Coordinates of C-alpha atoms and ligand atoms in Angstrom, one line a residue:
M1 CA -131.1 76.4 -93.0
S2 CA -129.3 73.9 -90.8
H3 CA -131.4 73.1 -87.8
T4 CA -128.4 72.6 -85.6
K5 CA -127.8 76.3 -85.9
I6 CA -131.1 77.1 -84.1
K7 CA -130.5 79.9 -81.6
R8 CA -133.9 81.3 -80.7
I9 CA -137.0 79.3 -80.3
G10 CA -140.5 81.0 -80.3
V11 CA -143.3 79.3 -78.4
F12 CA -147.0 80.0 -78.7
T13 CA -150.4 78.6 -77.8
S14 CA -153.2 78.9 -80.4
G15 CA -156.9 77.9 -80.9
G16 CA -159.0 76.7 -77.9
D17 CA -157.2 76.7 -74.5
A18 CA -156.7 73.4 -72.8
P19 CA -155.5 72.5 -69.3
G20 CA -151.9 71.5 -69.4
M21 CA -150.8 74.1 -72.0
N22 CA -148.8 75.9 -69.2
A23 CA -147.0 72.7 -68.4
A24 CA -146.1 72.3 -72.1
I25 CA -144.9 76.0 -72.2
R26 CA -142.8 75.3 -69.2
A27 CA -141.3 72.2 -70.7
V28 CA -140.4 73.9 -73.9
V29 CA -138.8 76.9 -72.2
R30 CA -136.8 74.8 -69.8
T31 CA -135.7 72.3 -72.4
A32 CA -134.5 75.1 -74.7
S33 CA -132.7 76.7 -71.8
F34 CA -131.1 73.3 -70.9
Y35 CA -129.7 73.2 -74.5
Q36 CA -128.6 76.9 -74.1
K37 CA -131.1 78.2 -76.6
E38 CA -133.0 81.4 -76.1
V39 CA -136.7 81.3 -75.9
F40 CA -139.4 83.9 -76.7
G41 CA -143.1 83.6 -75.9
I42 CA -145.4 84.8 -78.6
M43 CA -148.6 86.2 -77.1
R44 CA -152.1 85.3 -78.3
G45 CA -151.0 82.8 -80.9
Y46 CA -150.9 84.0 -84.5
E47 CA -152.6 87.3 -83.6
G48 CA -149.6 88.2 -81.4
M49 CA -147.2 86.9 -84.1
I50 CA -148.7 89.3 -86.6
E51 CA -148.7 92.2 -84.1
G52 CA -145.1 91.5 -82.9
D53 CA -146.4 90.9 -79.3
I54 CA -143.3 88.8 -78.3
V55 CA -141.7 88.5 -74.8
K56 CA -138.4 86.9 -73.7
L57 CA -138.8 83.9 -71.4
G58 CA -136.3 82.0 -69.3
A59 CA -136.3 79.0 -67.0
R60 CA -137.4 81.2 -64.1
S61 CA -140.3 82.9 -65.9
V62 CA -142.1 79.6 -66.2
G63 CA -141.9 78.8 -62.5
N64 CA -145.2 78.1 -60.6
I65 CA -147.3 77.5 -63.8
I66 CA -147.2 73.7 -64.1
Q67 CA -150.4 73.4 -61.9
R68 CA -152.3 76.2 -63.6
G69 CA -155.1 75.8 -66.2
G70 CA -155.4 78.2 -69.2
T71 CA -152.3 79.5 -70.8
I72 CA -149.9 82.3 -69.6
L73 CA -149.2 83.1 -73.3
K74 CA -153.0 83.6 -73.9
T75 CA -154.5 82.2 -77.1
A76 CA -156.6 83.5 -80.0
R77 CA -158.0 82.7 -83.4
S78 CA -156.6 84.9 -86.2
Q79 CA -158.3 85.4 -89.5
E80 CA -155.5 87.5 -90.9
F81 CA -153.0 84.6 -90.4
R82 CA -155.1 82.6 -92.9
T83 CA -153.9 85.0 -95.7
P84 CA -150.3 85.0 -97.2
E85 CA -150.0 88.7 -96.3
G86 CA -150.8 88.0 -92.7
R87 CA -148.2 85.2 -92.5
K88 CA -145.6 87.4 -94.1
K89 CA -146.2 90.1 -91.4
A90 CA -145.9 87.4 -88.8
Y91 CA -142.6 86.0 -90.3
E92 CA -141.1 89.5 -90.5
N93 CA -141.7 89.9 -86.7
L94 CA -140.1 86.6 -86.1
Q95 CA -137.1 87.7 -88.1
R96 CA -136.9 91.0 -86.3
E97 CA -136.6 89.1 -83.0
G98 CA -134.1 86.6 -84.5
I99 CA -136.5 83.7 -83.9
D100 CA -135.3 80.9 -86.1
A101 CA -137.6 78.0 -84.9
L102 CA -141.1 77.6 -83.6
V103 CA -143.1 75.4 -81.2
G104 CA -146.9 75.8 -81.5
I105 CA -149.3 74.3 -79.0
G106 CA -152.8 73.8 -80.3
G107 CA -155.2 71.8 -82.4
D108 CA -155.3 70.9 -86.1
G109 CA -156.0 74.5 -87.2
S110 CA -152.9 75.7 -85.4
F111 CA -150.9 72.9 -86.9
T112 CA -152.2 74.0 -90.4
G113 CA -151.0 77.5 -89.8
L114 CA -147.6 76.3 -88.7
H115 CA -147.4 74.1 -91.7
Y116 CA -147.9 77.1 -94.0
L117 CA -145.3 79.1 -92.2
T118 CA -142.7 76.3 -92.3
K119 CA -143.3 75.9 -96.1
E120 CA -143.5 79.5 -97.1
F121 CA -140.5 80.8 -95.1
E122 CA -138.4 77.6 -94.4
I123 CA -138.5 78.2 -90.7
P124 CA -138.5 74.9 -88.7
G125 CA -141.6 74.3 -86.7
V126 CA -143.0 71.5 -84.5
C127 CA -146.6 71.3 -83.2
I128 CA -147.7 70.0 -79.8
P129 CA -151.3 68.7 -79.7
G130 CA -153.1 70.9 -77.1
T131 CA -156.9 70.5 -77.3
I132 CA -159.4 69.0 -75.0
D133 CA -161.2 67.1 -77.8
N134 CA -158.6 64.4 -78.3
D135 CA -159.5 64.6 -82.0
L136 CA -156.0 64.5 -83.6
A137 CA -154.6 61.5 -85.4
G138 CA -151.0 60.6 -84.7
T139 CA -151.4 60.6 -80.9
D140 CA -153.4 58.5 -78.4
Y141 CA -153.9 61.6 -76.2
T142 CA -153.9 65.3 -76.6
I143 CA -153.0 67.7 -73.8
G144 CA -156.1 68.7 -71.8
Y145 CA -158.4 65.8 -72.8
D146 CA -157.7 63.9 -69.5
T147 CA -158.5 66.9 -67.3
A148 CA -161.6 67.9 -69.2
T149 CA -162.9 64.3 -69.1
N150 CA -162.3 64.1 -65.3
T151 CA -164.2 67.4 -64.9
A152 CA -167.1 65.9 -66.9
V153 CA -167.0 62.8 -64.7
E154 CA -167.1 64.9 -61.5
A155 CA -170.1 66.7 -62.8
L156 CA -171.9 63.5 -63.7
D157 CA -171.3 62.1 -60.2
K158 CA -172.9 65.3 -58.7
I159 CA -175.8 65.2 -61.1
R160 CA -176.4 61.5 -60.3
D161 CA -177.0 62.4 -56.7
T162 CA -179.8 64.8 -57.5
A163 CA -181.1 62.5 -60.4
L164 CA -181.5 59.7 -57.9
S165 CA -183.2 61.8 -55.3
H166 CA -185.9 62.9 -57.7
N167 CA -186.3 60.0 -60.1
R168 CA -185.0 62.2 -62.9
L169 CA -183.7 61.7 -66.4
F170 CA -180.8 64.1 -67.1
F171 CA -179.4 65.0 -70.5
I172 CA -175.8 66.2 -69.9
E173 CA -174.1 67.9 -72.8
V174 CA -170.3 67.7 -72.9
M175 CA -167.8 69.4 -75.4
G176 CA -166.9 67.7 -78.6
R177 CA -168.3 69.1 -81.9
N178 CA -166.7 66.5 -84.1
S179 CA -165.3 64.1 -81.6
G180 CA -167.0 61.9 -79.0
Y181 CA -164.0 61.2 -76.8
I182 CA -165.0 63.2 -73.8
A183 CA -168.6 61.9 -74.1
I184 CA -167.8 58.2 -74.5
N185 CA -165.2 58.1 -71.7
S186 CA -167.0 60.4 -69.2
G187 CA -170.2 58.4 -70.0
I188 CA -168.5 55.0 -69.2
A189 CA -166.8 56.4 -66.1
G190 CA -170.0 58.2 -64.9
G191 CA -172.2 55.2 -65.5
A192 CA -174.4 56.8 -68.2
A193 CA -177.5 55.0 -69.5
A194 CA -176.8 56.2 -73.0
I195 CA -174.0 58.1 -74.8
I196 CA -174.6 60.0 -77.9
I197 CA -171.5 60.9 -80.0
P198 CA -171.1 62.4 -83.5
E199 CA -169.2 59.3 -84.8
E200 CA -172.0 56.9 -84.1
N201 CA -175.3 56.7 -86.0
M202 CA -177.6 56.0 -83.1
T203 CA -181.1 57.0 -84.1
F204 CA -183.6 58.7 -81.8
E205 CA -185.7 55.5 -81.8
E206 CA -182.8 53.5 -80.5
L207 CA -182.3 56.1 -77.7
M208 CA -185.9 55.8 -76.8
A209 CA -185.7 52.1 -76.8
S210 CA -182.7 52.1 -74.4
L211 CA -184.5 54.6 -72.1
T212 CA -187.7 52.7 -72.0
A213 CA -185.9 49.4 -71.4
G214 CA -184.7 51.1 -68.2
E215 CA -188.2 52.0 -67.4
G216 CA -189.3 48.4 -67.7
S217 CA -186.5 47.3 -65.3
S218 CA -187.7 50.0 -62.9
K219 CA -184.5 52.0 -63.2
K220 CA -185.2 55.2 -61.2
S221 CA -182.7 57.6 -62.7
N222 CA -180.8 57.9 -65.9
L223 CA -178.0 60.0 -67.1
V224 CA -177.6 60.5 -70.9
V225 CA -174.4 62.0 -72.0
V226 CA -174.6 64.0 -75.3
A227 CA -171.6 65.3 -77.2
E228 CA -172.1 68.8 -78.6
G229 CA -171.8 67.4 -82.1
S230 CA -174.7 64.9 -81.7
K231 CA -176.3 64.2 -85.1
I232 CA -179.8 63.6 -83.6
G233 CA -180.1 66.9 -81.7
D234 CA -178.4 68.6 -78.8
A235 CA -179.3 68.0 -75.2
N236 CA -182.2 70.5 -75.1
E237 CA -183.7 69.1 -78.3
L238 CA -183.4 65.5 -77.2
A239 CA -185.0 66.3 -73.8
K240 CA -187.9 68.0 -75.5
R241 CA -188.5 65.0 -77.9
V242 CA -188.2 62.4 -75.1
A243 CA -190.7 64.4 -72.9
E244 CA -193.2 64.4 -75.8
R245 CA -193.0 60.6 -75.9
S246 CA -192.8 59.6 -72.2
S247 CA -194.1 61.0 -69.0
Y248 CA -192.2 58.4 -66.9
F249 CA -189.3 60.7 -66.1
D250 CA -189.0 64.2 -64.9
I251 CA -186.5 65.5 -67.5
K252 CA -183.7 68.0 -66.9
V253 CA -180.8 69.3 -69.0
T254 CA -177.3 70.4 -67.9
I255 CA -174.9 71.9 -70.4
L256 CA -171.3 71.6 -68.9
G257 CA -169.9 74.1 -71.4
H258 CA -166.6 76.0 -70.7
L259 CA -166.1 74.7 -67.2
Q260 CA -164.6 71.7 -69.0
R261 CA -161.8 73.9 -70.2
G262 CA -160.7 75.2 -66.9
G263 CA -159.1 73.9 -63.7
A264 CA -155.7 72.5 -62.7
P265 CA -154.4 69.9 -65.1
S266 CA -154.5 66.3 -64.0
Y267 CA -151.2 64.5 -63.3
F268 CA -151.6 62.8 -66.6
D269 CA -151.9 66.0 -68.6
R270 CA -148.9 67.5 -66.7
V271 CA -146.7 64.5 -67.5
L272 CA -147.9 64.3 -71.1
A273 CA -147.3 68.0 -71.6
S274 CA -143.8 67.7 -70.0
K275 CA -142.9 64.8 -72.3
M276 CA -144.2 66.5 -75.4
G277 CA -142.5 69.8 -74.6
V278 CA -139.1 68.1 -74.2
A279 CA -139.7 66.1 -77.3
A280 CA -140.7 69.1 -79.4
V281 CA -137.5 71.0 -78.6
E282 CA -135.2 68.0 -78.9
G283 CA -137.0 67.2 -82.2
L284 CA -136.3 70.7 -83.5
L285 CA -132.7 70.5 -82.5
N286 CA -132.4 67.1 -84.3
G287 CA -133.8 68.5 -87.5
Q288 CA -137.5 67.7 -87.2
T289 CA -139.9 70.2 -88.9
D290 CA -143.5 70.4 -90.1
V291 CA -144.3 67.5 -87.7
M292 CA -146.5 67.0 -84.7
V293 CA -145.3 65.3 -81.5
G294 CA -147.6 62.5 -80.4
I295 CA -147.7 59.7 -77.9
K296 CA -148.5 56.2 -79.2
S297 CA -148.5 53.2 -76.9
N298 CA -146.6 55.4 -74.4
K299 CA -143.8 56.2 -76.8
I300 CA -143.1 59.6 -78.3
V301 CA -143.6 59.8 -82.1
F302 CA -143.4 62.5 -84.7
N303 CA -145.9 62.5 -87.6
S304 CA -145.9 64.7 -90.7
F305 CA -148.6 67.3 -91.3
E306 CA -150.1 65.2 -94.1
T307 CA -150.4 62.2 -91.9
I308 CA -152.2 64.2 -89.2
I309 CA -154.5 66.1 -91.5
N310 CA -155.5 63.1 -93.7
H311 CA -156.5 60.9 -90.9
I312 CA -159.0 61.0 -88.0
H313 CA -158.6 59.8 -84.5
E314 CA -161.4 57.2 -84.4
I315 CA -163.2 56.1 -81.2
D316 CA -162.4 52.5 -80.7
N317 CA -165.3 50.1 -81.2
E318 CA -164.5 48.4 -77.9
S319 CA -165.4 51.5 -76.0
L320 CA -168.7 51.7 -77.8
R321 CA -169.4 48.1 -77.1
I322 CA -168.7 48.2 -73.4
A323 CA -170.7 51.4 -72.9
K324 CA -173.7 49.5 -74.4
I325 CA -173.3 46.4 -72.3
L326 CA -172.9 48.3 -69.0
S327 CA -175.9 50.6 -69.5
I328 CA -178.6 48.0 -69.2
Ligands
ATP401 P1 -159.1 73.7 -81.3 O1 -159.0 72.2 -81.7 O2 -159.1 73.8 -79.8 O3 -160.2 74.4 -81.9 P2 -157.3 74.7 -83.3 O4 -155.9 74.9 -83.3 O5 -157.8 73.6 -84.3 O6 -157.7 74.4 -81.8 P3 -158.4 76.8 -85.0 O7 -159.3 78.0 -84.6 O8 -159.0 75.9 -86.0 O9 -158.1 76.1 -83.6 O10 -157.0 77.3 -85.5 C1 -156.2 78.2 -84.7 C2 -155.6 79.3 -85.6 O11 -154.8 78.6 -86.6 C3 -156.7 80.0 -86.5 O12 -157.3 81.1 -85.8 C4 -155.8 80.5 -87.6 O13 -155.1 81.7 -87.3 C5 -154.8 79.4 -87.8 N1 -155.2 78.5 -88.9 C6 -156.2 77.6 -88.9 N2 -156.4 77.1 -90.1 C7 -155.6 77.7 -91.0 C8 -155.3 77.6 -92.4 N3 -155.9 76.8 -93.2 N4 -154.3 78.5 -92.9 C9 -153.6 79.3 -92.1 N5 -153.8 79.4 -90.7 C10 -154.8 78.6 -90.2

């Protein structure tokens, strides 16, 4: 199929929600309208695609959403879509609506689903990275990461007040099962004494050494940021082990959890989502397919599915180095 013949673009959000997804939906819908293409919103990601839960959208239907967290199209995880039969059902619904191109907003799983759809049915598709974890190769930033990290920093600031007042050691768990981006940058910005991320092999003894060094220098309060995917135990386990070894601190644990997913997107995420939404539609109209939009050194780029899936977005060593210097 010739991509320039695209008439109807379907847009959906999939996987975990992230602040800024609405700004991306708005940008996709308005850009498609700008180029006189019709746009349809597919509800609840691949689940709604399989069930045919599809609504017509226009420039006006995405008014007043740029500042809202979550996603107006809702999101879901679909087991059925992982099967060829499920994807066939989904494609038949797209055909019924005359949808001849797709923009998916989500993480690597969502991109994998879109990759299969584009290959099996030759429907052009472009993915926009929407996930708070910032764990996708091919882009310096994913939509939602900046907002989630700001939320974590705000929480760290508040916890610091109470930690200081009571001479307490806090273990604060932030999101990131496989990726330490939120942890490392909220930890640097929040002045953490130690940051534990899945990518780094810090041992429990090294953690103890850094905490007791603080004890020696009469540091009165400490914040330790722990990414969910910590390899040496989650925040609760670490708190318990440290308490068994030292009675210097009164130890508390705070799990930030899903509050990191909500809230109004930051200016950065709104602008990022707007740029990526425009790029996704223009990319489709220019013949791009099976690619993810990314931003590298402030420039829009497109990367193939293989490039994204076969690489990881590594934490830069410089961030790890400065976090250590500044925590003494
Ligand atoms: P997040 O990073 O926030 O978790 P994600 O997009 O990676 O977002 P997943 O749950 O991994 O979230 O994937 C979203 C959906 O994409 C899945 O529920 C499934 O429907 C589809 N999907 C994921 N992997 C595959 C696959 N290998 N084949 C087909 N579809 C897939």
